[in-house]
PDB file of C-alpha atoms in Angstrom:
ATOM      1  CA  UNK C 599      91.731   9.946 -21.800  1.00  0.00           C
ATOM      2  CA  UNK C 600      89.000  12.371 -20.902  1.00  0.00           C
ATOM      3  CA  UNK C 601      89.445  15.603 -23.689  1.00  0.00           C
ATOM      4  CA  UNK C 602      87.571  18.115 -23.514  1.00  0.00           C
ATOM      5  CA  UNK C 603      87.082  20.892 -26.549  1.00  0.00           C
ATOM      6  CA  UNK C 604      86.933  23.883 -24.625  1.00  0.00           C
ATOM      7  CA  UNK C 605      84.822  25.272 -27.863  1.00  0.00           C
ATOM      8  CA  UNK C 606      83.311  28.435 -27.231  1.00  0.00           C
ATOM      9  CA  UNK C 607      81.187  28.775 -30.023  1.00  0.00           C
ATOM     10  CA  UNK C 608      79.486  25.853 -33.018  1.00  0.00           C
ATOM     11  CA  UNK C 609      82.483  23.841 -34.326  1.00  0.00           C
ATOM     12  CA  UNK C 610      82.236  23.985 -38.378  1.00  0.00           C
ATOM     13  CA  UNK C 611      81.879  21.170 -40.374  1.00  0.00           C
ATOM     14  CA  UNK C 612      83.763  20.157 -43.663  1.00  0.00           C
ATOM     15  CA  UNK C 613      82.301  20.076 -46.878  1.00  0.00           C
ATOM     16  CA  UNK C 614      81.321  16.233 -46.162  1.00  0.00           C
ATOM     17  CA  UNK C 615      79.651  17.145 -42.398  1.00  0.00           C
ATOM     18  CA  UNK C 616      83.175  16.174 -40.505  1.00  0.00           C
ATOM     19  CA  UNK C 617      84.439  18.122 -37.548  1.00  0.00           C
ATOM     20  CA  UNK C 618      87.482  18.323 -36.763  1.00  0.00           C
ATOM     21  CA  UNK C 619      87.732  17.568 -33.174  1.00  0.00           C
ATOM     22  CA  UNK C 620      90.243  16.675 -30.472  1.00  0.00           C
ATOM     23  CA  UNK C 621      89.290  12.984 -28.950  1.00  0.00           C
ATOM     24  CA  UNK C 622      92.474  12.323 -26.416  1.00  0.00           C
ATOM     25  CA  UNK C 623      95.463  13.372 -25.208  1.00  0.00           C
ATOM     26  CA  UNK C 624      98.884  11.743 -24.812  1.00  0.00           C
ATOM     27  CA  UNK C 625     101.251  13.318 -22.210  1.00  0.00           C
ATOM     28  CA  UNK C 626      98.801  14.403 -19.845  1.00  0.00           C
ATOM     29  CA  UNK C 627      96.254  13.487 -16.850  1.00  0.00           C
ATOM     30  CA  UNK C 628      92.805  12.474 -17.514  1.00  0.00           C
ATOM     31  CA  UNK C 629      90.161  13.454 -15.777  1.00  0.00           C
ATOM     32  CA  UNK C 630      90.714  10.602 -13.087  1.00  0.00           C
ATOM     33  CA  UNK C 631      94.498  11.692 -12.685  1.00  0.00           C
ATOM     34  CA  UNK C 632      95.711   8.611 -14.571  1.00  0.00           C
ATOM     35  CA  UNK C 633      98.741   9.561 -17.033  1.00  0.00           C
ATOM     36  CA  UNK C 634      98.575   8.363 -20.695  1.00  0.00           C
ATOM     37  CA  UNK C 635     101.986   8.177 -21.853  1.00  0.00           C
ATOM     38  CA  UNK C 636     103.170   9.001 -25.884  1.00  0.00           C
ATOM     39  CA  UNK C 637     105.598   6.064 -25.235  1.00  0.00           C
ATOM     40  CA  UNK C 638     104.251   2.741 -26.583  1.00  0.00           C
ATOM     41  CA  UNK C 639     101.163   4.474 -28.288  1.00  0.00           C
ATOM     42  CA  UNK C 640     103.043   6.317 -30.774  1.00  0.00           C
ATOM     43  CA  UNK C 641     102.887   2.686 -32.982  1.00  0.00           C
ATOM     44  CA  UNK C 642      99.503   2.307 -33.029  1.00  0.00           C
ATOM     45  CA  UNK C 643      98.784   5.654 -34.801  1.00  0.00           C
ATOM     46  CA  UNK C 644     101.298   4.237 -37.580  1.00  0.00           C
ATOM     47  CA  UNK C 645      99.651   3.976 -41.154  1.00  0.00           C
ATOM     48  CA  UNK C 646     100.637   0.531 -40.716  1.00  0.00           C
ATOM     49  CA  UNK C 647      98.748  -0.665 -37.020  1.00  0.00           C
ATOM     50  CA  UNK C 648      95.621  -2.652 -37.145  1.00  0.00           C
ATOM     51  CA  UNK C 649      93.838   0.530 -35.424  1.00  0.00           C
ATOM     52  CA  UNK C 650      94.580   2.784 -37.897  1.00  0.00           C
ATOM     53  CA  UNK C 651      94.211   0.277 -41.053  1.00  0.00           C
ATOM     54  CA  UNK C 652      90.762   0.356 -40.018  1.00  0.00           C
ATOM     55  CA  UNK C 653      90.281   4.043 -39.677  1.00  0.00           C
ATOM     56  CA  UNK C 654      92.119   4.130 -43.388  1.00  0.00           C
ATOM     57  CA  UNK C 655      89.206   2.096 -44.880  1.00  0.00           C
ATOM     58  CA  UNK C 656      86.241   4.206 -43.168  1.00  0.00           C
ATOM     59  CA  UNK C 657      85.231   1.658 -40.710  1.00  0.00           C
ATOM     60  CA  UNK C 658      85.750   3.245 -37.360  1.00  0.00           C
ATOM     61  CA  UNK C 659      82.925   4.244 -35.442  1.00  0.00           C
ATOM     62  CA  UNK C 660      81.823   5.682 -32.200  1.00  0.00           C
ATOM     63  CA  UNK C 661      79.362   4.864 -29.377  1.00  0.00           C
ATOM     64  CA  UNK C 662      77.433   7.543 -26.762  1.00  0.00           C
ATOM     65  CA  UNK C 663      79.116   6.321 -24.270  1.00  0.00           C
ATOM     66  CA  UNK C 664      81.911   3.512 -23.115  1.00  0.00           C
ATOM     67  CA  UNK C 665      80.521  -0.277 -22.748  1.00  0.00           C
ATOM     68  CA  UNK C 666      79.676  -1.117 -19.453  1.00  0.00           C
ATOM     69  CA  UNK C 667      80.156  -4.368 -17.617  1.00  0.00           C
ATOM     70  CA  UNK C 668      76.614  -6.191 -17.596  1.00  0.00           C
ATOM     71  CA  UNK C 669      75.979  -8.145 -14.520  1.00  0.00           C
ATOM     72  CA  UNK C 670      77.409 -11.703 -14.319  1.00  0.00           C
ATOM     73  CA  UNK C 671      79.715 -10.870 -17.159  1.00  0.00           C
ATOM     74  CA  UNK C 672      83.002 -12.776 -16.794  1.00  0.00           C
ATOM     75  CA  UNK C 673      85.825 -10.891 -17.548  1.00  0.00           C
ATOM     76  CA  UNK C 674      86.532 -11.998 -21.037  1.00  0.00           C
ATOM     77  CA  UNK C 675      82.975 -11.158 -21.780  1.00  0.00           C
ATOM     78  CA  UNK C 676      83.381  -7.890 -21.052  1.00  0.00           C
ATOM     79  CA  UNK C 677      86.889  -7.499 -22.853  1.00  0.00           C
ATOM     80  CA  UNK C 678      85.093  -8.937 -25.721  1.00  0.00           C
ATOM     81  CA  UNK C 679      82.488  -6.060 -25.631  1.00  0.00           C
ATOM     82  CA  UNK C 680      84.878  -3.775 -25.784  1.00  0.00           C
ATOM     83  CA  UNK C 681      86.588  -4.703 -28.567  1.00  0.00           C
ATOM     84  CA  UNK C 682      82.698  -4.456 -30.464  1.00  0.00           C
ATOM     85  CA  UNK C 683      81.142  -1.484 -31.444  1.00  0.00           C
ATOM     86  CA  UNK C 684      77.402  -2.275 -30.806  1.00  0.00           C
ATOM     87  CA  UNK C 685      75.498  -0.565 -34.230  1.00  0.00           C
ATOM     88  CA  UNK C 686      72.532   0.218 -31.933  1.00  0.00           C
ATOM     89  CA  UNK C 687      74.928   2.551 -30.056  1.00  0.00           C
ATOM     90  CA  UNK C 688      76.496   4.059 -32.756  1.00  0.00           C
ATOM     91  CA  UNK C 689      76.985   7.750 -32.324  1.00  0.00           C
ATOM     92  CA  UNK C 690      79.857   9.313 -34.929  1.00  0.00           C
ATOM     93  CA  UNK C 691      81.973   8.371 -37.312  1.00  0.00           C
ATOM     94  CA  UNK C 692      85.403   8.772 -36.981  1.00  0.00           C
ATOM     95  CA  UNK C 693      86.956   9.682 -40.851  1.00  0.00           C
ATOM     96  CA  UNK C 694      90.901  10.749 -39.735  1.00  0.00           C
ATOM     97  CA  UNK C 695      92.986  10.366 -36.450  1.00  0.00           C
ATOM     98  CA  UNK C 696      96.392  11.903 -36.085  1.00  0.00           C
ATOM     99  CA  UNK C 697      98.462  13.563 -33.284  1.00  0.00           C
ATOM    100  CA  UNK C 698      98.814  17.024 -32.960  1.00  0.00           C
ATOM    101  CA  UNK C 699     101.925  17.369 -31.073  1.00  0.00           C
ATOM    102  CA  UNK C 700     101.846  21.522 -31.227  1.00  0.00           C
ATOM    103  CA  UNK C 701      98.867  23.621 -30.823  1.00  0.00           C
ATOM    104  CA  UNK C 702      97.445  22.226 -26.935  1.00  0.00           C
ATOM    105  CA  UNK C 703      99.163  23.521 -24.176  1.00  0.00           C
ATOM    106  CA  UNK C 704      98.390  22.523 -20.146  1.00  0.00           C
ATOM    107  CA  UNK C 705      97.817  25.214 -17.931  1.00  0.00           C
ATOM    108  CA  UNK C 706     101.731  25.154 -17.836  1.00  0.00           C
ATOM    109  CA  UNK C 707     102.511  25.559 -20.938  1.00  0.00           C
ATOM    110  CA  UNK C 708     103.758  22.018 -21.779  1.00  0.00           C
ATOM    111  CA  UNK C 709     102.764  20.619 -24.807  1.00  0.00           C
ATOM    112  CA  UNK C 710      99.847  17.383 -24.758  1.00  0.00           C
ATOM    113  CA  UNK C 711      99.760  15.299 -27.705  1.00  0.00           C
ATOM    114  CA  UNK C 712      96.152  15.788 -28.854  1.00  0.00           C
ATOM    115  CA  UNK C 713      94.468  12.603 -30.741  1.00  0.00           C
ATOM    116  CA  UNK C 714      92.895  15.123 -33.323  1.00  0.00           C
ATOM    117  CA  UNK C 715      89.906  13.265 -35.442  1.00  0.00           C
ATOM    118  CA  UNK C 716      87.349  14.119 -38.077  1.00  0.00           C
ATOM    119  CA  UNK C 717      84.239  13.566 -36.745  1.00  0.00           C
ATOM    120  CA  UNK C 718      80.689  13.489 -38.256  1.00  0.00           C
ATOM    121  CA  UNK C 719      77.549  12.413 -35.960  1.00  0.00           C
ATOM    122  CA  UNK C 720      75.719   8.810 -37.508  1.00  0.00           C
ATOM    123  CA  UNK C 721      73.724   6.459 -36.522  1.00  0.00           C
ATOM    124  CA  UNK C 722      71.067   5.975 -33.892  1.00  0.00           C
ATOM    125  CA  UNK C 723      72.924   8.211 -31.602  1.00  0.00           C
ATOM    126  CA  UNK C 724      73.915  10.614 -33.965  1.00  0.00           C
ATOM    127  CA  UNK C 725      71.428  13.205 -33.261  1.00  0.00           C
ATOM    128  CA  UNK C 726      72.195  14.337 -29.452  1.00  0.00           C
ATOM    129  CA  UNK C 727      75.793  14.034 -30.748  1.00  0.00           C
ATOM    130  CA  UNK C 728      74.960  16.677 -32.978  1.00  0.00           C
ATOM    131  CA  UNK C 729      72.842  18.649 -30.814  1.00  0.00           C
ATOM    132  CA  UNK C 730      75.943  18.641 -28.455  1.00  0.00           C
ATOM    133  CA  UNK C 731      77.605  19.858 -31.214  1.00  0.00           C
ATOM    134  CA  UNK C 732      75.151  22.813 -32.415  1.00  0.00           C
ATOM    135  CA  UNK C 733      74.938  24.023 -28.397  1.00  0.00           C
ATOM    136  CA  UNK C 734      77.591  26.472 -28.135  1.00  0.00           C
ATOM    137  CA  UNK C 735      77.210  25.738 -23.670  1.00  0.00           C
ATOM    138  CA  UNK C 736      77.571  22.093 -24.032  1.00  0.00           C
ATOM    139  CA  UNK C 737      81.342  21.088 -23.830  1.00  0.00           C
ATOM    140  CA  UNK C 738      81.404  17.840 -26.305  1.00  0.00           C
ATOM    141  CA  UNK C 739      83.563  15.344 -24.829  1.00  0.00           C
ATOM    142  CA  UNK C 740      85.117  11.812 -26.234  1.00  0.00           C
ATOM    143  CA  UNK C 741      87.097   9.476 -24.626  1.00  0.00           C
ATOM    144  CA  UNK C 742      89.639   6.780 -25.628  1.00  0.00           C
ATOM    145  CA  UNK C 743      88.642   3.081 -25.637  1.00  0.00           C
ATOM    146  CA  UNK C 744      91.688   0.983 -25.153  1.00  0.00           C
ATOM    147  CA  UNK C 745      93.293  -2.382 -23.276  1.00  0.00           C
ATOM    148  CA  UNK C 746      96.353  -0.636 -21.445  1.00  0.00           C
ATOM    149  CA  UNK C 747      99.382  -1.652 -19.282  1.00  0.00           C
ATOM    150  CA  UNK C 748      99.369   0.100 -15.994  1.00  0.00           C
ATOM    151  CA  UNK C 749     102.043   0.938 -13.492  1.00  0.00           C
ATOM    152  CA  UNK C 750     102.459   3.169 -10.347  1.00  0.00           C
ATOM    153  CA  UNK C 751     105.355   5.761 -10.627  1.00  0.00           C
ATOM    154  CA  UNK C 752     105.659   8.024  -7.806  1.00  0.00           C
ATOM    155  CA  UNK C 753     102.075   7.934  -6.728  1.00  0.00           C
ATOM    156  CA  UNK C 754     100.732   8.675 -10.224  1.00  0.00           C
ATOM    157  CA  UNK C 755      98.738   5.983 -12.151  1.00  0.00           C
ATOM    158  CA  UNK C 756     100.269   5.517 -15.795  1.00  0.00           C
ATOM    159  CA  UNK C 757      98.849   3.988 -18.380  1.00  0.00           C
ATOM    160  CA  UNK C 758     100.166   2.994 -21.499  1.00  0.00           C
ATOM    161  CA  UNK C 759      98.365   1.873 -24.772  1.00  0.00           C
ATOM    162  CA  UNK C 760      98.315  -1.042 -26.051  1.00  0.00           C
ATOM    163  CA  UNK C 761      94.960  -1.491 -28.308  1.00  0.00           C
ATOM    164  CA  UNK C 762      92.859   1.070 -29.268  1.00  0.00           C
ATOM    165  CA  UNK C 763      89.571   0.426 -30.254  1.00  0.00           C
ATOM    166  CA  UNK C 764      87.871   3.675 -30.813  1.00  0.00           C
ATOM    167  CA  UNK C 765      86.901   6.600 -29.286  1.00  0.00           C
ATOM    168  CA  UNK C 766      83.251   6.986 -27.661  1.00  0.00           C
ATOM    169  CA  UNK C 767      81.115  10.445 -26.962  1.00  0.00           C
ATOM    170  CA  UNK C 768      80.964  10.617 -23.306  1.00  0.00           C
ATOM    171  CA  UNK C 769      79.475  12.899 -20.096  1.00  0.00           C
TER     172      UNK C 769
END
């Protein structure tokens, strides 16, 4: 899911350099009109998943960017890069994830689940994340990196969550 902070101003920063930042959305379209669904994701933000076991013990980083498929990569190559955070692309580190399932609103009015997250820039990419950060005119973006199960209802795309793995900076 494609999130977008919609900050109009520099986000502040904890005592410890964390933001605290909005990463995904449940409930709502991404930018390429799929729907992530709160059904069958709401497990893995349990204290208790594997996902956020590793989040609890301050291992959960960020890349610029989502891993792309190199070419002549066999398909289990490339799920296996996904499921690795690559320390030369390191870009954030990722402190706290919950749900927020009040404050965002669609331009309807409904309630989105927002993936909220504490976020501090790290690593060899954690300048321009912070730059992007500092620049009031550039909209900071993340997106979720995940193995879902997809199905076609009514035309619509939806995708439901089965691993997460992080969540990258992205364009």
């Amino acid at each position: 899911v494609l999130f977008r902070s919609g900050k109009q101003g520099i986000l502040p920063k904890d005592e410890n350099g964390y933001r605290e930042f909005p990463v995904g959305a449940l409930n709502v379209f991404n930018s390429s009109g799929e729907y992530y669904t709160y059904e069958g994701a709401k497990d893995l933000f349990e204290s208790s998943s594997t996902f956020m076991r590793r989040v609890k013990a301050g291992v959960l980083k960020s890349e610029m960017g989502h891993p792309k498929p190199l070419p002549g990569m066999t398909q289990e190559q490339y799920a296996n890069r996904v499921m690795t955070i690559e320390e030369q692309n390191v870009a954030a580190h990722l402190s706290e994830i919950w749900l927020d399932t009040t404050s965002i609103k669609d331009e309807s009015g409904k309630p989105i689940i927002a993936i909220m997250a504490k976020v501090r820039p790290t690593g060899p990419f954690g300048p321009a994340l912070e730059d992007s950060f500092n620049n009031p005119k550039d909209n900071t973006c993340f997106s979720i990196r995940a193995f879902t199960e997809d199905s076609w209802t009514g035309g619509t795309k939806q995708r439901i969550l089965r691993t997460i793995v992080t969540f990258d900076a992205v364009i």
